[in-house]
mmCIF file of C-alpha atoms in Angstrom:
data_model
loop_
_atom_site.group_PDB
_atom_site.id
_atom_site.type_symbol
_atom_site.label_atom_id
_atom_site.label_comp_id
_atom_site.label_asym_id
_atom_site.label_seq_id
_atom_site.Cartn_x
_atom_site.Cartn_y
_atom_site.Cartn_z
ATOM 1 C CA MET K 1 0.000 0.000 0.000
ATOM 2 C CA PHE K 2 2.716 2.473 0.978
ATOM 3 C CA GLU K 3 4.649 1.597 -2.175
ATOM 4 C CA LEU K 4 1.615 2.343 -4.365
ATOM 5 C CA ILE K 5 0.970 5.670 -2.627
ATOM 6 C CA ALA K 6 4.623 6.693 -2.969
ATOM 7 C CA ASP K 7 4.661 5.649 -6.649
ATOM 8 C CA TYR K 8 1.551 7.722 -7.371
ATOM 9 C CA ILE K 9 2.825 10.836 -5.588
ATOM 10 C CA VAL K 10 6.360 10.733 -6.999
ATOM 11 C CA TYR K 11 5.816 9.511 -10.535
ATOM 12 C CA ASN K 12 2.296 10.829 -11.274
ATOM 13 C CA LEU K 13 1.758 13.951 -9.171
ATOM 14 C CA PHE K 14 5.390 15.159 -9.124
ATOM 15 C CA ASN K 15 6.121 13.669 -12.560
ATOM 16 C CA LEU K 16 9.633 12.593 -11.549
ATOM 17 C CA GLN K 17 11.503 9.924 -13.442
ATOM 18 C CA GLN K 18 12.263 6.501 -12.023
ATOM 19 C CA ASN K 19 15.887 5.412 -11.566
ATOM 20 C CA THR K 20 17.128 8.975 -11.206
ATOM 21 C CA ARG K 21 18.845 10.409 -8.146
ATOM 22 C CA LEU K 22 16.076 12.927 -7.470
ATOM 23 C CA GLY K 23 13.272 10.463 -8.156
ATOM 24 C CA ASP K 24 14.831 7.772 -5.979
ATOM 25 C CA SER K 25 15.474 10.212 -3.124
ATOM 26 C CA VAL K 26 11.935 11.626 -3.126
ATOM 27 C CA HIS K 27 10.409 8.142 -3.375
ATOM 28 C CA PHE K 28 12.579 6.949 -0.469
ATOM 29 C CA PHE K 29 11.458 9.928 1.611
ATOM 30 C CA ILE K 30 7.716 9.564 0.990
ATOM 31 C CA TYR K 31 7.577 5.773 1.224
ATOM 32 C CA ASP K 32 9.592 5.560 4.446
ATOM 33 C CA SER K 33 7.777 8.508 6.053
ATOM 34 C CA LEU K 34 4.362 6.918 5.530
ATOM 35 C CA LYS K 35 5.426 3.445 6.604
ATOM 36 C CA ILE K 36 7.389 4.500 9.683
ATOM 37 C CA ILE K 37 4.771 6.897 11.068
ATOM 38 C CA VAL K 38 1.978 4.321 10.727
ATOM 39 C CA LEU K 39 4.056 1.551 12.339
ATOM 40 C CA LEU K 40 5.234 3.947 15.011
ATOM 41 C CA ALA K 41 1.712 5.014 15.982
ATOM 42 C CA ALA K 42 0.519 1.398 16.140
ATOM 43 C CA MET K 43 3.378 0.234 18.350
ATOM 44 C CA ILE K 44 3.211 3.250 20.674
ATOM 45 C CA PHE K 45 -0.495 2.545 21.223
ATOM 46 C CA VAL K 46 0.107 -1.105 22.134
ATOM 47 C CA ILE K 47 3.069 -0.404 24.428
ATOM 48 C CA SER K 48 1.319 2.559 26.077
ATOM 49 C CA TYR K 49 -1.713 0.427 26.868
ATOM 50 C CA ILE K 50 0.556 -2.132 28.540
ATOM 51 C CA ARG K 51 2.455 0.622 30.355
ATOM 52 C CA SER K 52 -0.798 1.960 31.858
ATOM 53 C CA TYR K 53 -0.565 -0.950 34.312
ATOM 54 C CA PHE K 54 2.853 0.223 35.548
ATOM 55 C CA PRO K 55 2.781 3.689 37.197
ATOM 56 C CA PRO K 56 6.143 5.198 38.287
ATOM 57 C CA GLU K 57 6.010 4.093 41.930
ATOM 58 C CA LYS K 58 5.178 0.514 40.960
ATOM 59 C CA THR K 59 7.988 0.593 38.405
ATOM 60 C CA LYS K 60 10.505 1.725 41.027
ATOM 61 C CA LYS K 61 9.327 -0.981 43.415
ATOM 62 C CA ILE K 62 9.723 -3.652 40.755
ATOM 63 C CA LEU K 63 13.199 -2.387 39.825
ATOM 64 C CA GLY K 64 14.364 -2.768 43.424
ATOM 65 C CA HIS K 65 14.023 -6.566 43.254
ATOM 66 C CA THR K 66 16.260 -8.301 45.787
ATOM 67 C CA ASN K 67 17.764 -10.625 43.157
ATOM 68 C CA ARG K 68 20.096 -8.262 41.301
ATOM 69 C CA LEU K 69 20.144 -10.284 38.060
ATOM 70 C CA ILE K 70 16.352 -10.261 37.944
ATOM 71 C CA GLY K 71 16.458 -6.577 38.821
ATOM 72 C CA ASN K 72 18.796 -5.877 35.884
ATOM 73 C CA ILE K 73 16.572 -7.825 33.520
ATOM 74 C CA ILE K 74 13.469 -6.004 34.734
ATOM 75 C CA GLY K 75 15.300 -2.671 34.506
ATOM 76 C CA ALA K 76 16.224 -3.359 30.891
ATOM 77 C CA VAL K 77 12.670 -4.467 30.063
ATOM 78 C CA MET K 78 11.228 -1.321 31.649
ATOM 79 C CA GLY K 79 13.688 0.687 29.576
ATOM 80 C CA VAL K 80 12.398 -1.003 26.431
ATOM 81 C CA VAL K 81 8.797 0.059 27.109
ATOM 82 C CA THR K 82 9.722 3.701 27.821
ATOM 83 C CA PRO K 83 10.064 5.559 24.507
ATOM 84 C CA PHE K 84 12.634 8.130 25.619
ATOM 85 C CA CYS K 85 15.793 9.475 24.068
ATOM 86 C CA SER K 86 18.937 9.321 26.184
ATOM 87 C CA CYS K 87 18.552 12.830 27.617
ATOM 88 C CA SER K 88 14.914 12.405 28.654
ATOM 89 C CA SER K 89 15.778 9.073 30.313
ATOM 90 C CA VAL K 90 18.195 10.810 32.685
ATOM 91 C CA PRO K 91 15.554 12.390 35.011
ATOM 92 C CA ILE K 92 13.914 8.987 35.486
ATOM 93 C CA PHE K 93 17.342 7.485 36.119
ATOM 94 C CA ILE K 94 17.905 10.112 38.830
ATOM 95 C CA GLY K 95 14.520 9.303 40.370
ATOM 96 C CA PHE K 96 15.453 5.620 40.590
ATOM 97 C CA VAL K 97 18.738 6.459 42.337
ATOM 98 C CA GLU K 98 16.929 8.758 44.771
ATOM 99 C CA THR K 99 14.478 6.048 45.774
ATOM 100 C CA GLY K 100 17.214 3.520 46.505
ATOM 101 C CA VAL K 101 17.037 1.354 43.393
ATOM 102 C CA PRO K 102 20.452 -0.408 43.024
ATOM 103 C CA LEU K 103 22.861 1.538 40.819
ATOM 104 C CA GLY K 104 23.488 -1.331 38.395
ATOM 105 C CA VAL K 105 19.755 -1.767 37.844
ATOM 106 C CA THR K 106 19.311 1.937 37.111
ATOM 107 C CA PHE K 107 22.070 1.720 34.501
ATOM 108 C CA SER K 108 20.346 -1.234 32.830
ATOM 109 C CA PHE K 109 17.318 1.039 32.486
ATOM 110 C CA LEU K 110 19.421 4.000 31.295
ATOM 111 C CA ILE K 111 21.123 1.945 28.583
ATOM 112 C CA ALA K 112 18.002 0.162 27.343
ATOM 113 C CA SER K 113 15.623 3.133 27.315
ATOM 114 C CA PRO K 114 17.097 5.081 24.363
ATOM 115 C CA LEU K 115 18.655 2.032 22.711
ATOM 116 C CA VAL K 116 15.660 -0.313 22.459
ATOM 117 C CA ASN K 117 12.050 0.864 22.504
ATOM 118 C CA GLU K 118 8.884 0.619 20.443
ATOM 119 C CA ILE K 119 10.001 3.519 18.253
ATOM 120 C CA SER K 120 13.271 1.906 17.211
ATOM 121 C CA ALA K 121 11.580 -1.501 16.917
ATOM 122 C CA ALA K 122 8.840 -0.144 14.648
ATOM 123 C CA MET K 123 11.321 1.633 12.412
ATOM 124 C CA LEU K 124 13.715 -1.312 12.245
ATOM 125 C CA LEU K 125 10.850 -3.672 11.431
ATOM 126 C CA GLY K 126 9.658 -1.431 8.619
ATOM 127 C CA LEU K 127 13.115 -0.823 7.171
ATOM 128 C CA PHE K 128 15.088 -4.026 7.740
ATOM 129 C CA GLY K 129 12.589 -6.806 8.515
ATOM 130 C CA TRP K 130 12.017 -8.981 11.563
ATOM 131 C CA LYS K 131 15.371 -10.808 11.627
ATOM 132 C CA VAL K 132 17.463 -7.656 11.979
ATOM 133 C CA THR K 133 14.884 -6.212 14.386
ATOM 134 C CA LEU K 134 15.029 -9.230 16.705
ATOM 135 C CA LEU K 135 18.824 -9.319 16.583
ATOM 136 C CA TYR K 136 19.021 -5.625 17.392
ATOM 137 C CA ILE K 137 16.554 -5.905 20.291
ATOM 138 C CA ALA K 138 18.360 -8.954 21.687
ATOM 139 C CA SER K 139 21.787 -7.316 21.457
ATOM 140 C CA GLY K 140 20.497 -4.076 22.985
ATOM 141 C CA MET K 141 18.946 -5.996 25.888
ATOM 142 C CA ILE K 142 22.148 -7.958 26.473
ATOM 143 C CA ILE K 143 24.224 -4.747 26.453
ATOM 144 C CA ALA K 144 21.841 -3.164 28.968
ATOM 145 C CA ILE K 145 21.722 -6.187 31.298
ATOM 146 C CA VAL K 146 25.438 -7.014 31.198
ATOM 147 C CA GLY K 147 26.452 -3.359 31.432
ATOM 148 C CA GLY K 148 24.226 -2.877 34.477
ATOM 149 C CA ILE K 149 25.557 -6.049 36.128
ATOM 150 C CA ILE K 150 29.183 -4.967 35.652
ATOM 151 C CA ILE K 151 28.525 -1.481 37.047
ATOM 152 C CA GLY K 152 26.648 -3.013 39.972
ATOM 153 C CA LYS K 153 29.532 -5.413 40.737
ATOM 154 C CA LEU K 154 32.055 -2.555 40.737
ATOM 155 C CA LYS K 155 30.297 -0.921 43.749
ATOM 156 C CA LEU K 156 30.444 2.595 42.322
ATOM 157 C CA GLU K 157 27.792 4.224 44.515
ATOM 158 C CA LYS K 158 30.420 6.656 45.834
ATOM 159 C CA GLU K 159 30.830 7.938 42.265
ATOM 160 C CA VAL K 160 27.290 9.380 42.384
ATOM 161 C CA GLU K 161 27.136 12.983 43.597
ATOM 162 C CA ASP K 162 26.203 13.087 47.290
ATOM 163 C CA TYR K 163 23.249 15.429 46.901
ATOM 164 C CA VAL K 164 21.388 12.864 44.790
ATOM 165 C CA TYR K 165 21.007 10.557 47.790
ATOM 166 C CA GLU K 166 19.978 13.447 50.026
ATOM 167 C CA ILE K 167 16.991 14.541 47.979
ATOM 168 C CA LYS K 168 13.767 13.905 49.826
ATOM 169 C CA MET K 169 11.148 12.300 47.662
ATOM 170 C CA GLY K 170 7.591 13.437 48.292
ATOM 171 C CA GLN K 171 4.925 10.879 48.834
ATOM 172 C CA SER K 172 3.131 9.977 45.632
ATOM 173 C CA ALA K 173 -0.590 10.320 45.346
ATOM 174 C CA GLU K 174 -2.748 7.247 45.208
ATOM 175 C CA ILE K 175 -3.032 5.945 41.677
ATOM 176 C CA GLU K 176 -6.614 5.665 40.675
ATOM 177 C CA GLU K 177 -7.623 2.364 39.166
ATOM 178 C CA LEU K 178 -8.067 2.834 35.437
ATOM 179 C CA THR K 179 -10.928 1.387 33.429
ATOM 180 C CA TRP K 180 -10.512 -0.137 29.991
ATOM 181 C CA ARG K 181 -11.684 3.134 28.416
ATOM 182 C CA ASP K 182 -9.202 5.086 30.536
ATOM 183 C CA ARG K 183 -6.345 2.888 29.353
ATOM 184 C CA VAL K 184 -7.366 3.239 25.709
ATOM 185 C CA LYS K 185 -7.561 7.003 26.143
ATOM 186 C CA PHE K 186 -4.139 6.979 27.826
ATOM 187 C CA ALA K 187 -2.699 5.029 24.884
ATOM 188 C CA LYS K 188 -4.318 7.377 22.330
ATOM 189 C CA ASP K 189 -3.049 10.440 24.170
ATOM 190 C CA ASN K 190 0.438 8.925 24.280
ATOM 191 C CA VAL K 191 0.378 8.308 20.528
ATOM 192 C CA SER K 192 -0.698 11.907 19.923
ATOM 193 C CA GLU K 193 1.854 13.373 22.320
ATOM 194 C CA ILE K 194 4.859 11.318 21.211
ATOM 195 C CA VAL K 195 4.179 11.544 17.468
ATOM 196 C CA ARG K 196 3.584 15.293 17.810
ATOM 197 C CA LYS K 197 6.949 15.690 19.543
ATOM 198 C CA ILE K 198 9.045 13.561 17.210
ATOM 199 C CA TRP K 199 7.485 13.737 13.754
ATOM 200 C CA VAL K 200 9.896 16.498 12.784
ATOM 201 C CA TYR K 201 12.836 14.284 13.780
ATOM 202 C CA ILE K 202 11.347 11.458 11.742
ATOM 203 C CA LEU K 203 11.180 13.624 8.649
ATOM 204 C CA ILE K 204 14.648 15.107 9.208
ATOM 205 C CA GLY K 205 16.175 11.679 9.719
ATOM 206 C CA ILE K 206 14.426 10.210 6.687
ATOM 207 C CA GLY K 207 15.350 13.321 4.691
ATOM 208 C CA VAL K 208 19.042 12.859 5.462
ATOM 209 C CA GLY K 209 18.681 9.181 4.657
ATOM 210 C CA ALA K 210 17.004 10.065 1.353
ATOM 211 C CA LEU K 211 19.876 12.361 0.391
ATOM 212 C CA ILE K 212 22.400 9.657 1.194
ATOM 213 C CA HIS K 213 20.272 7.127 -0.656
ATOM 214 C CA GLY K 214 20.115 9.228 -3.791
ATOM 215 C CA TYR K 215 23.299 11.270 -3.833
ATOM 216 C CA ALA K 216 26.026 9.948 -1.535
ATOM 217 C CA PRO K 217 28.927 8.520 -3.574
ATOM 218 C CA GLU K 218 29.064 4.785 -3.068
ATOM 219 C CA GLU K 219 32.837 4.674 -3.553
ATOM 220 C CA PHE K 220 33.427 7.131 -0.687
ATOM 221 C CA LEU K 221 31.300 5.174 1.780
ATOM 222 C CA ALA K 222 32.790 1.850 0.684
ATOM 223 C CA LYS K 223 36.295 3.236 1.190
ATOM 224 C CA TYR K 224 35.811 4.463 4.757
ATOM 225 C CA ALA K 225 33.024 2.274 6.139
ATOM 226 C CA GLY K 226 32.721 -0.622 3.761
ATOM 227 C CA PRO K 227 33.100 -4.313 4.578
ATOM 228 C CA ASP K 228 36.782 -4.297 3.527
ATOM 229 C CA ASN K 229 37.737 -1.836 6.282
ATOM 230 C CA PRO K 230 38.518 -3.823 9.472
ATOM 231 C CA LEU K 231 38.198 -0.680 11.613
ATOM 232 C CA ALA K 232 34.863 0.450 10.166
ATOM 233 C CA VAL K 233 32.786 -0.482 13.246
ATOM 234 C CA PHE K 234 35.261 1.111 15.654
ATOM 235 C CA ALA K 235 35.311 4.310 13.586
ATOM 236 C CA ALA K 236 31.496 4.386 13.388
ATOM 237 C CA VAL K 237 31.207 4.262 17.186
ATOM 238 C CA ILE K 238 33.866 6.946 17.717
ATOM 239 C CA ILE K 239 32.137 9.237 15.214
ATOM 240 C CA GLY K 240 28.684 8.543 16.694
ATOM 241 C CA ILE K 241 29.454 9.357 20.336
ATOM 242 C CA PRO K 242 29.789 13.179 19.955
ATOM 243 C CA LEU K 243 26.543 13.365 17.985
ATOM 244 C CA TYR K 244 23.019 13.514 19.381
ATOM 245 C CA SER K 245 19.845 12.039 17.994
ATOM 246 C CA ASN K 246 17.472 9.204 18.754
ATOM 247 C CA ALA K 247 16.437 6.105 16.851
ATOM 248 C CA VAL K 248 13.984 8.222 14.886
ATOM 249 C CA GLY K 249 16.761 10.288 13.381
ATOM 250 C CA THR K 250 19.437 7.634 12.960
ATOM 251 C CA ILE K 251 17.667 4.517 11.670
ATOM 252 C CA PRO K 252 16.770 6.014 8.251
ATOM 253 C CA ILE K 253 20.378 7.183 7.921
ATOM 254 C CA ALA K 254 21.583 3.684 8.790
ATOM 255 C CA GLN K 255 19.293 2.238 6.134
ATOM 256 C CA ALA K 256 20.647 4.587 3.488
ATOM 257 C CA LEU K 257 24.249 3.802 4.467
ATOM 258 C CA ILE K 258 23.546 0.076 4.223
ATOM 259 C CA GLY K 259 22.096 0.642 0.774
ATOM 260 C CA LYS K 260 25.417 2.211 -0.222
ATOM 261 C CA GLY K 261 27.501 -0.790 0.774
ATOM 262 C CA VAL K 262 28.170 -0.103 4.449
ATOM 263 C CA GLY K 263 27.905 -3.229 6.600
ATOM 264 C CA ILE K 264 24.707 -3.664 8.618
ATOM 265 C CA GLY K 265 26.726 -4.043 11.803
ATOM 266 C CA THR K 266 28.712 -0.891 11.060
ATOM 267 C CA ALA K 267 25.594 1.187 10.408
ATOM 268 C CA LEU K 268 23.753 -0.148 13.468
ATOM 269 C CA ALA K 269 26.828 0.349 15.673
ATOM 270 C CA PHE K 270 26.829 3.999 14.593
ATOM 271 C CA MET K 271 23.138 4.217 15.445
ATOM 272 C CA MET K 272 23.661 2.598 18.854
ATOM 273 C CA ALA K 273 26.514 4.954 19.705
ATOM 274 C CA VAL K 274 24.479 8.030 18.787
ATOM 275 C CA THR K 275 21.414 6.936 20.762
ATOM 276 C CA ALA K 276 23.054 5.404 23.852
ATOM 277 C CA LEU K 277 26.244 7.461 24.272
ATOM 278 C CA SER K 278 25.393 10.959 23.083
ATOM 279 C CA LEU K 279 27.419 13.936 24.261
ATOM 280 C CA PRO K 280 24.331 15.826 25.592
ATOM 281 C CA GLU K 281 23.447 12.773 27.702
ATOM 282 C CA MET K 282 26.943 12.779 29.216
ATOM 283 C CA ILE K 283 26.665 16.493 29.999
ATOM 284 C CA ILE K 284 23.366 15.928 31.835
ATOM 285 C CA LEU K 285 24.703 12.851 33.632
ATOM 286 C CA ARG K 286 27.688 14.869 34.858
ATOM 287 C CA LYS K 287 25.243 16.742 37.109
ATOM 288 C CA VAL K 288 24.621 13.531 39.060
ATOM 289 C CA LEU K 289 27.607 11.272 38.301
ATOM 290 C CA LYS K 290 31.318 11.809 38.839
ATOM 291 C CA PRO K 291 33.690 11.611 35.833
ATOM 292 C CA LYS K 292 35.025 8.171 36.785
ATOM 293 C CA LEU K 293 31.580 6.551 36.598
ATOM 294 C CA ILE K 294 30.764 8.325 33.335
ATOM 295 C CA ALA K 295 34.050 7.063 31.842
ATOM 296 C CA ILE K 296 33.304 3.503 32.998
ATOM 297 C CA PHE K 297 29.777 3.740 31.564
ATOM 298 C CA ILE K 298 31.063 4.943 28.166
ATOM 299 C CA SER K 299 33.803 2.293 28.084
ATOM 300 C CA ILE K 300 31.498 -0.636 28.896
ATOM 301 C CA VAL K 301 28.704 0.365 26.533
ATOM 302 C CA GLY K 302 31.098 1.470 23.766
ATOM 303 C CA ALA K 303 32.995 -1.834 23.867
ATOM 304 C CA ALA K 304 29.711 -3.784 23.818
ATOM 305 C CA ILE K 305 28.458 -1.804 20.824
ATOM 306 C CA ILE K 306 31.702 -2.382 18.904
ATOM 307 C CA PHE K 307 31.492 -6.113 19.605
ATOM 308 C CA THR K 308 27.848 -6.157 18.511
ATOM 309 C CA GLY K 309 28.680 -4.303 15.296
ATOM 310 C CA TYR K 310 31.331 -6.815 14.307
ATOM 311 C CA LEU K 311 29.002 -9.689 15.240
ATOM 312 C CA PHE K 312 26.238 -8.251 13.029
ATOM 313 C CA ASN K 313 28.652 -7.886 10.124
ATOM 314 C CA LEU K 314 29.758 -11.490 10.611
ATOM 315 C CA ILE K 315 26.325 -13.145 10.730
ATOM 316 C CA LEU K 316 24.293 -10.891 8.396
#
């Protein structure tokens, strides 16, 4: 359906020619915009309905599970169902620390939240298919769980700024039991709110991807990030860390890069680095974490992403 709509708009209404750089770029932009926004809205609705059963206080209680491994797994899962970019995950991360949730568990949440969520899953499913989507989700979950476990084992609580533990949390109001209609309304409102906030980023990301798809020289990309470059994944992660975006902005770019000969693992490693290790996130985290813990966090997650990138290139 989306293909037919894009064909009609590009080749009939705009009267552009097929197999030209401009025609291919515009078709890429329209087709992916329609498909991604529809998939995105559908998945946000489903996840939001499920999330209506887990208010913040209940979430924090669940994350404080006495078995730390289970706590890390639950923390990562809760991160998956919270559609936040890295910077907007930080306030929730701070709230978990304030309420006494183990530090390693909070990091599992912090890693998983921007890296794997319904937004990235919907876009990956639409652009790359279910195999790549499942592999990406599994690798993101493993990075979040293992990273949180390692940080928890290192006993780095003293590397959190003292004032964070001193903040007094007010008592939360009683959560009113929601009816089925209330939950549906909550899910609809979430779809409206999230799509309204990020649709511009969707179009910008797809627009950049469309330009790369239609105009980026294949030889240049193959030279610096192609499968013959053994350091391509490492370079992609290093380049991605200073940048800031979310899955919405980076997945279409990754798709376009893959179309130009860049390895899937290399492109997805770049995307992971941008979403999970952005410079703005580190700046915000510095307000609550000391430099040593930030450096450990970057090192663990960065190494895991590099490993995942090479693994993707090997098996895909």
